[in-house]
PDB file of C-alpha atoms in Angstrom:
ATOM      1  CA  MET A 298       0.000   0.000   0.000  1.00 64.00           C
ATOM      2  CA  ASN A 299       1.339   3.401  -0.994  1.00 71.00           C
ATOM      3  CA  ASN A 300       1.159   5.851   1.928  1.00 84.00           C
ATOM      4  CA  LYS A 301       2.402   8.917   0.037  1.00 89.00           C
ATOM      5  CA  PHE A 302      -1.232   9.993  -0.436  1.00 93.00           C
ATOM      6  CA  GLN A 303      -2.277   9.297   3.157  1.00 94.00           C
ATOM      7  CA  GLU A 304      -4.419  11.876   4.889  1.00 95.00           C
ATOM      8  CA  VAL A 305      -3.846  12.131   8.654  1.00 96.00           C
ATOM      9  CA  THR A 306      -6.959  12.700  10.771  1.00 97.00           C
ATOM     10  CA  ILE A 307      -6.602  15.762  12.993  1.00 98.00           C
ATOM     11  CA  LYS A 308     -10.151  15.783  14.347  1.00 98.00           C
ATOM     12  CA  SER A 309     -13.245  13.629  13.909  1.00 97.00           C
ATOM     13  CA  GLU A 310     -16.704  14.979  14.738  1.00 98.00           C
ATOM     14  CA  PRO A 311     -19.674  12.592  14.958  1.00 97.00           C
ATOM     15  CA  ILE A 312     -22.734  14.142  13.289  1.00 97.00           C
ATOM     16  CA  PHE A 313     -25.362  11.386  13.188  1.00 97.00           C
ATOM     17  CA  LYS A 314     -25.706   7.791  14.406  1.00 97.00           C
ATOM     18  CA  GLY A 315     -28.572   5.807  12.926  1.00 95.00           C
ATOM     19  CA  LYS A 316     -29.746   2.215  12.824  1.00 93.00           C
ATOM     20  CA  ILE A 317     -27.581   1.363   9.803  1.00 94.00           C
ATOM     21  CA  ILE A 318     -25.127   4.181   9.189  1.00 96.00           C
ATOM     22  CA  SER A 319     -23.336   6.955  11.002  1.00 97.00           C
ATOM     23  CA  LEU A 320     -21.932  10.192   9.618  1.00 98.00           C
ATOM     24  CA  GLN A 321     -18.793  11.933  10.787  1.00 98.00           C
ATOM     25  CA  VAL A 322     -16.858  14.954   9.569  1.00 98.00           C
ATOM     26  CA  ASP A 323     -13.096  14.588   9.749  1.00 98.00           C
ATOM     27  CA  THR A 324     -10.522  17.333   9.507  1.00 98.00           C
ATOM     28  CA  VAL A 325      -7.454  15.885   7.804  1.00 98.00           C
ATOM     29  CA  GLU A 326      -3.927  16.960   7.020  1.00 96.00           C
ATOM     30  CA  LEU A 327      -3.204  16.456   3.335  1.00 96.00           C
ATOM     31  CA  PRO A 328       0.131  15.162   1.982  1.00 95.00           C
ATOM     32  CA  ASN A 329       1.098  18.757   1.111  1.00 95.00           C
ATOM     33  CA  GLY A 330       0.547  19.926   4.717  1.00 95.00           C
ATOM     34  CA  LYS A 331      -2.743  21.740   4.076  1.00 97.00           C
ATOM     35  CA  THR A 332      -5.997  20.756   5.786  1.00 98.00           C
ATOM     36  CA  ALA A 333      -9.346  19.675   4.380  1.00 97.00           C
ATOM     37  CA  THR A 334     -12.637  18.222   5.635  1.00 98.00           C
ATOM     38  CA  ARG A 335     -14.029  14.824   4.746  1.00 98.00           C
ATOM     39  CA  GLU A 336     -17.656  13.778   5.254  1.00 98.00           C
ATOM     40  CA  ILE A 337     -17.581  10.040   5.970  1.00 98.00           C
ATOM     41  CA  ILE A 338     -20.388   7.523   6.227  1.00 98.00           C
ATOM     42  CA  LYS A 339     -19.562   4.526   8.416  1.00 98.00           C
ATOM     43  CA  HIS A 340     -21.376   1.294   7.518  1.00 98.00           C
ATOM     44  CA  PRO A 341     -21.133  -2.220   9.037  1.00 97.00           C
ATOM     45  CA  GLY A 342     -20.634  -3.855   5.625  1.00 98.00           C
ATOM     46  CA  ALA A 343     -22.992  -5.843   3.461  1.00 98.00           C
ATOM     47  CA  VAL A 344     -23.395  -8.985   1.392  1.00 98.00           C
ATOM     48  CA  ALA A 345     -24.966  -9.708  -1.972  1.00 98.00           C
ATOM     49  CA  VAL A 346     -25.730 -13.002  -3.678  1.00 98.00           C
ATOM     50  CA  ILE A 347     -25.605 -14.122  -7.303  1.00 98.00           C
ATOM     51  CA  ALA A 348     -28.278 -16.807  -6.933  1.00 98.00           C
ATOM     52  CA  LEU A 349     -28.398 -19.138  -9.944  1.00 98.00           C
ATOM     53  CA  HIS A 350     -31.271 -21.567 -10.441  1.00 97.00           C
ATOM     54  CA  GLU A 351     -32.043 -23.487 -13.636  1.00 95.00           C
ATOM     55  CA  ASP A 352     -29.885 -21.176 -15.786  1.00 95.00           C
ATOM     56  CA  ARG A 353     -31.612 -18.107 -14.364  1.00 98.00           C
ATOM     57  CA  MET A 354     -30.639 -15.530 -11.773  1.00 98.00           C
ATOM     58  CA  ILE A 355     -32.937 -14.862  -8.825  1.00 98.00           C
ATOM     59  CA  VAL A 356     -33.495 -11.126  -8.314  1.00 98.00           C
ATOM     60  CA  VAL A 357     -35.797  -8.959  -6.257  1.00 97.00           C
ATOM     61  CA  GLU A 358     -37.565  -5.784  -7.243  1.00 97.00           C
ATOM     62  CA  GLN A 359     -38.074  -3.236  -4.507  1.00 96.00           C
ATOM     63  CA  PHE A 360     -38.706   0.465  -4.010  1.00 96.00           C
ATOM     64  CA  ARG A 361     -35.607   2.512  -3.183  1.00 96.00           C
ATOM     65  CA  LYS A 362     -36.602   5.703  -1.375  1.00 96.00           C
ATOM     66  CA  PRO A 363     -33.375   7.666  -2.082  1.00 95.00           C
ATOM     67  CA  LEU A 364     -34.077   7.193  -5.812  1.00 96.00           C
ATOM     68  CA  GLU A 365     -37.891   7.452  -5.567  1.00 97.00           C
ATOM     69  CA  ARG A 366     -38.244   4.389  -7.782  1.00 97.00           C
ATOM     70  CA  SER A 367     -38.062   0.620  -7.870  1.00 97.00           C
ATOM     71  CA  LEU A 368     -34.955  -1.275  -8.942  1.00 98.00           C
ATOM     72  CA  VAL A 369     -34.307  -4.905  -9.795  1.00 98.00           C
ATOM     73  CA  GLU A 370     -31.382  -6.131  -7.691  1.00 98.00           C
ATOM     74  CA  ILE A 371     -29.682  -9.278  -6.521  1.00 98.00           C
ATOM     75  CA  PRO A 372     -30.535 -10.310  -2.932  1.00 98.00           C
ATOM     76  CA  ALA A 373     -28.456  -8.297  -0.484  1.00 97.00           C
ATOM     77  CA  GLY A 374     -28.339  -6.879   3.002  1.00 96.00           C
ATOM     78  CA  LYS A 375     -26.178  -5.545   5.770  1.00 97.00           C
ATOM     79  CA  LEU A 376     -24.006  -7.560   8.080  1.00 98.00           C
ATOM     80  CA  ASP A 377     -25.254  -7.918  11.633  1.00 96.00           C
ATOM     81  CA  GLU A 378     -22.714  -7.180  14.357  1.00 94.00           C
ATOM     82  CA  GLY A 379     -20.176 -10.021  14.582  1.00 96.00           C
ATOM     83  CA  GLU A 380     -21.781 -11.916  11.697  1.00 98.00           C
ATOM     84  CA  ALA A 381     -19.518 -13.664   9.187  1.00 98.00           C
ATOM     85  CA  PRO A 382     -20.184 -12.542   5.589  1.00 98.00           C
ATOM     86  CA  ILE A 383     -20.982 -16.087   4.401  1.00 98.00           C
ATOM     87  CA  ASP A 384     -23.576 -16.473   7.176  1.00 98.00           C
ATOM     88  CA  ALA A 385     -25.121 -13.116   6.257  1.00 98.00           C
ATOM     89  CA  ALA A 386     -25.242 -14.137   2.587  1.00 98.00           C
ATOM     90  CA  ARG A 387     -27.042 -17.364   3.453  1.00 98.00           C
ATOM     91  CA  ARG A 388     -29.474 -15.468   5.725  1.00 97.00           C
ATOM     92  CA  GLU A 389     -30.218 -12.691   3.212  1.00 96.00           C
ATOM     93  CA  LEU A 390     -30.785 -15.178   0.370  1.00 97.00           C
ATOM     94  CA  GLU A 391     -33.293 -17.129   2.461  1.00 96.00           C
ATOM     95  CA  GLU A 392     -35.056 -14.039   3.873  1.00 94.00           C
ATOM     96  CA  GLU A 393     -35.410 -12.196   0.569  1.00 95.00           C
ATOM     97  CA  THR A 394     -36.045 -15.074  -1.848  1.00 96.00           C
ATOM     98  CA  GLY A 395     -36.993 -18.134   0.194  1.00 95.00           C
ATOM     99  CA  PHE A 396     -34.189 -20.116  -1.459  1.00 97.00           C
ATOM    100  CA  SER A 397     -31.456 -21.931   0.431  1.00 97.00           C
ATOM    101  CA  ALA A 398     -28.120 -22.666  -1.209  1.00 98.00           C
ATOM    102  CA  GLY A 399     -26.448 -26.063  -1.377  1.00 98.00           C
ATOM    103  CA  SER A 400     -23.288 -24.278  -2.547  1.00 98.00           C
ATOM    104  CA  LEU A 401     -22.260 -20.772  -1.491  1.00 98.00           C
ATOM    105  CA  ARG A 402     -18.868 -19.421  -2.580  1.00 97.00           C
ATOM    106  CA  PRO A 403     -17.201 -16.021  -2.246  1.00 98.00           C
ATOM    107  CA  VAL A 404     -16.689 -14.135  -5.521  1.00 97.00           C
ATOM    108  CA  CYS A 405     -15.066 -10.871  -4.416  1.00 97.00           C
ATOM    109  CA  SER A 406     -15.380  -7.987  -1.983  1.00 98.00           C
ATOM    110  CA  PHE A 407     -15.455  -4.336  -2.998  1.00 97.00           C
ATOM    111  CA  TYR A 408     -16.039  -0.875  -1.595  1.00 98.00           C
ATOM    112  CA  THR A 409     -19.331   0.556  -2.798  1.00 96.00           C
ATOM    113  CA  SER A 410     -18.537   4.297  -2.609  1.00 96.00           C
ATOM    114  CA  PRO A 411     -14.988   4.831  -1.303  1.00 96.00           C
ATOM    115  CA  GLY A 412     -15.128   8.587  -1.847  1.00 96.00           C
ATOM    116  CA  PHE A 413     -17.439   9.049   1.134  1.00 96.00           C
ATOM    117  CA  ALA A 414     -18.282   5.676   2.725  1.00 97.00           C
ATOM    118  CA  ASP A 415     -16.390   2.738   4.229  1.00 98.00           C
ATOM    119  CA  GLU A 416     -19.041   0.162   3.237  1.00 98.00           C
ATOM    120  CA  ILE A 417     -17.530  -3.055   1.921  1.00 98.00           C
ATOM    121  CA  LEU A 418     -19.777  -5.460   0.043  1.00 98.00           C
ATOM    122  CA  HIS A 419     -19.011  -9.186  -0.049  1.00 98.00           C
ATOM    123  CA  LEU A 420     -20.356 -10.858  -3.200  1.00 98.00           C
ATOM    124  CA  PHE A 421     -21.186 -14.588  -3.172  1.00 98.00           C
ATOM    125  CA  LEU A 422     -22.264 -17.156  -5.753  1.00 98.00           C
ATOM    126  CA  ALA A 423     -25.132 -19.402  -4.665  1.00 98.00           C
ATOM    127  CA  GLU A 424     -25.973 -22.588  -6.556  1.00 98.00           C
ATOM    128  CA  GLN A 425     -27.894 -25.816  -5.955  1.00 98.00           C
ATOM    129  CA  LEU A 426     -30.836 -23.743  -4.747  1.00 98.00           C
ATOM    130  CA  THR A 427     -33.814 -25.235  -2.950  1.00 96.00           C
ATOM    131  CA  PRO A 428     -37.066 -23.243  -2.760  1.00 94.00           C
ATOM    132  CA  GLY A 429     -38.384 -22.463   0.694  1.00 90.00           C
ATOM    133  CA  GLU A 430     -40.368 -19.874   2.589  1.00 84.00           C
ATOM    134  CA  LEU A 431     -39.896 -16.160   1.976  1.00 80.00           C
ATOM    135  CA  ARG A 432     -39.109 -14.214   5.199  1.00 79.00           C
ATOM    136  CA  PRO A 433     -38.542 -10.536   4.355  1.00 75.00           C
ATOM    137  CA  ASP A 434     -37.964  -7.941   7.076  1.00 77.00           C
ATOM    138  CA  GLU A 435     -41.216  -6.317   8.219  1.00 83.00           C
ATOM    139  CA  ASP A 436     -40.397  -3.101   6.330  1.00 84.00           C
ATOM    140  CA  GLU A 437     -39.311  -4.923   3.160  1.00 81.00           C
ATOM    141  CA  PHE A 438     -41.686  -5.348   0.218  1.00 90.00           C
ATOM    142  CA  LEU A 439     -40.210  -7.468  -2.555  1.00 92.00           C
ATOM    143  CA  ASP A 440     -41.175  -9.018  -5.853  1.00 95.00           C
ATOM    144  CA  ILE A 441     -39.007 -12.073  -6.543  1.00 96.00           C
ATOM    145  CA  GLN A 442     -38.153 -12.785 -10.165  1.00 97.00           C
ATOM    146  CA  SER A 443     -36.132 -15.389 -12.019  1.00 97.00           C
ATOM    147  CA  ILE A 444     -34.471 -13.874 -15.091  1.00 98.00           C
ATOM    148  CA  THR A 445     -32.329 -15.091 -17.971  1.00 98.00           C
ATOM    149  CA  GLN A 446     -28.991 -13.557 -18.815  1.00 97.00           C
ATOM    150  CA  GLU A 447     -30.530 -11.848 -21.837  1.00 98.00           C
ATOM    151  CA  GLU A 448     -33.308 -10.394 -19.682  1.00 98.00           C
ATOM    152  CA  ALA A 449     -30.723  -9.181 -17.153  1.00 98.00           C
ATOM    153  CA  LYS A 450     -28.815  -7.340 -19.885  1.00 98.00           C
ATOM    154  CA  GLN A 451     -32.064  -5.843 -21.181  1.00 98.00           C
ATOM    155  CA  PHE A 452     -32.926  -4.714 -17.631  1.00 98.00           C
ATOM    156  CA  ILE A 453     -29.563  -2.920 -17.536  1.00 98.00           C
ATOM    157  CA  ALA A 454     -30.256  -1.285 -20.901  1.00 98.00           C
ATOM    158  CA  ASP A 455     -33.773  -0.280 -19.774  1.00 98.00           C
ATOM    159  CA  GLY A 456     -32.548   1.130 -16.444  1.00 97.00           C
ATOM    160  CA  ARG A 457     -34.411  -1.427 -14.325  1.00 98.00           C
ATOM    161  CA  ILE A 458     -31.023  -2.655 -13.070  1.00 98.00           C
ATOM    162  CA  ARG A 459     -28.865   0.359 -12.172  1.00 98.00           C
ATOM    163  CA  ASP A 460     -26.931  -0.536  -9.039  1.00 97.00           C
ATOM    164  CA  ALA A 461     -23.267  -1.539  -9.115  1.00 97.00           C
ATOM    165  CA  LYS A 462     -23.627  -4.839  -7.260  1.00 98.00           C
ATOM    166  CA  THR A 463     -26.261  -6.176  -9.649  1.00 98.00           C
ATOM    167  CA  ILE A 464     -24.483  -4.972 -12.783  1.00 98.00           C
ATOM    168  CA  THR A 465     -21.314  -6.627 -11.437  1.00 97.00           C
ATOM    169  CA  ALA A 466     -23.315  -9.803 -10.790  1.00 98.00           C
ATOM    170  CA  VAL A 467     -24.725  -9.905 -14.320  1.00 98.00           C
ATOM    171  CA  TYR A 468     -21.269  -9.690 -15.898  1.00 97.00           C
ATOM    172  CA  ALA A 469     -19.730 -12.107 -13.377  1.00 97.00           C
ATOM    173  CA  TRP A 470     -22.514 -14.554 -14.304  1.00 97.00           C
ATOM    174  CA  GLU A 471     -21.693 -14.096 -17.988  1.00 97.00           C
ATOM    175  CA  LEU A 472     -18.003 -14.779 -17.306  1.00 96.00           C
ATOM    176  CA  TYR A 473     -18.958 -17.850 -15.285  1.00 96.00           C
ATOM    177  CA  LYS A 474     -21.117 -19.200 -18.120  1.00 95.00           C
ATOM    178  CA  LEU A 475     -18.313 -18.620 -20.645  1.00 95.00           C
ATOM    179  CA  THR A 476     -15.364 -19.939 -18.617  1.00 96.00           C
ATOM    180  CA  GLY A 477     -16.745 -21.985 -15.737  1.00 92.00           C
ATOM    181  CA  ARG A 478     -14.828 -19.699 -13.382  1.00 91.00           C
ATOM    182  CA  ILE A 479     -15.967 -16.714 -11.417  1.00 86.00           C
TER     183      ILE A 479
END
């Protein structure tokens, strides 16, 4: 890791602490000795699942209040305190879709918005799915769909899929179909 760009925190001021995120404003010393402020969202981390069943991907459609619209997304959710990402992935898949996975493998982990948030998202591949009972959170209203790769690409083109994790999942699925590796 190259530290020549490191910003040293001089002061950190908590602004808001919510159920899922917190916001702080940090005063930092820049590499050139000047100071700047950084607004930072702290997040416990999240998981998302590429759930493949009968050559289709299981997705959920739900309303996203910050966007004032519905999006089609892969199943996902935040990590509970102390929860291992693979356990969270299994839990979120079952809660949001009703499916349980016979095989659940890590694909990659990535930062969702490193310019202002520390959220890391752990992406998993779920296969050998068995249908079960849907158990969404009480404030979660979902429409579960099973889509082909062609439909997924059309959803991207139409703007029904617009989030980074789901777009990443669609192209990871395509790579997996072409190479057998993910």
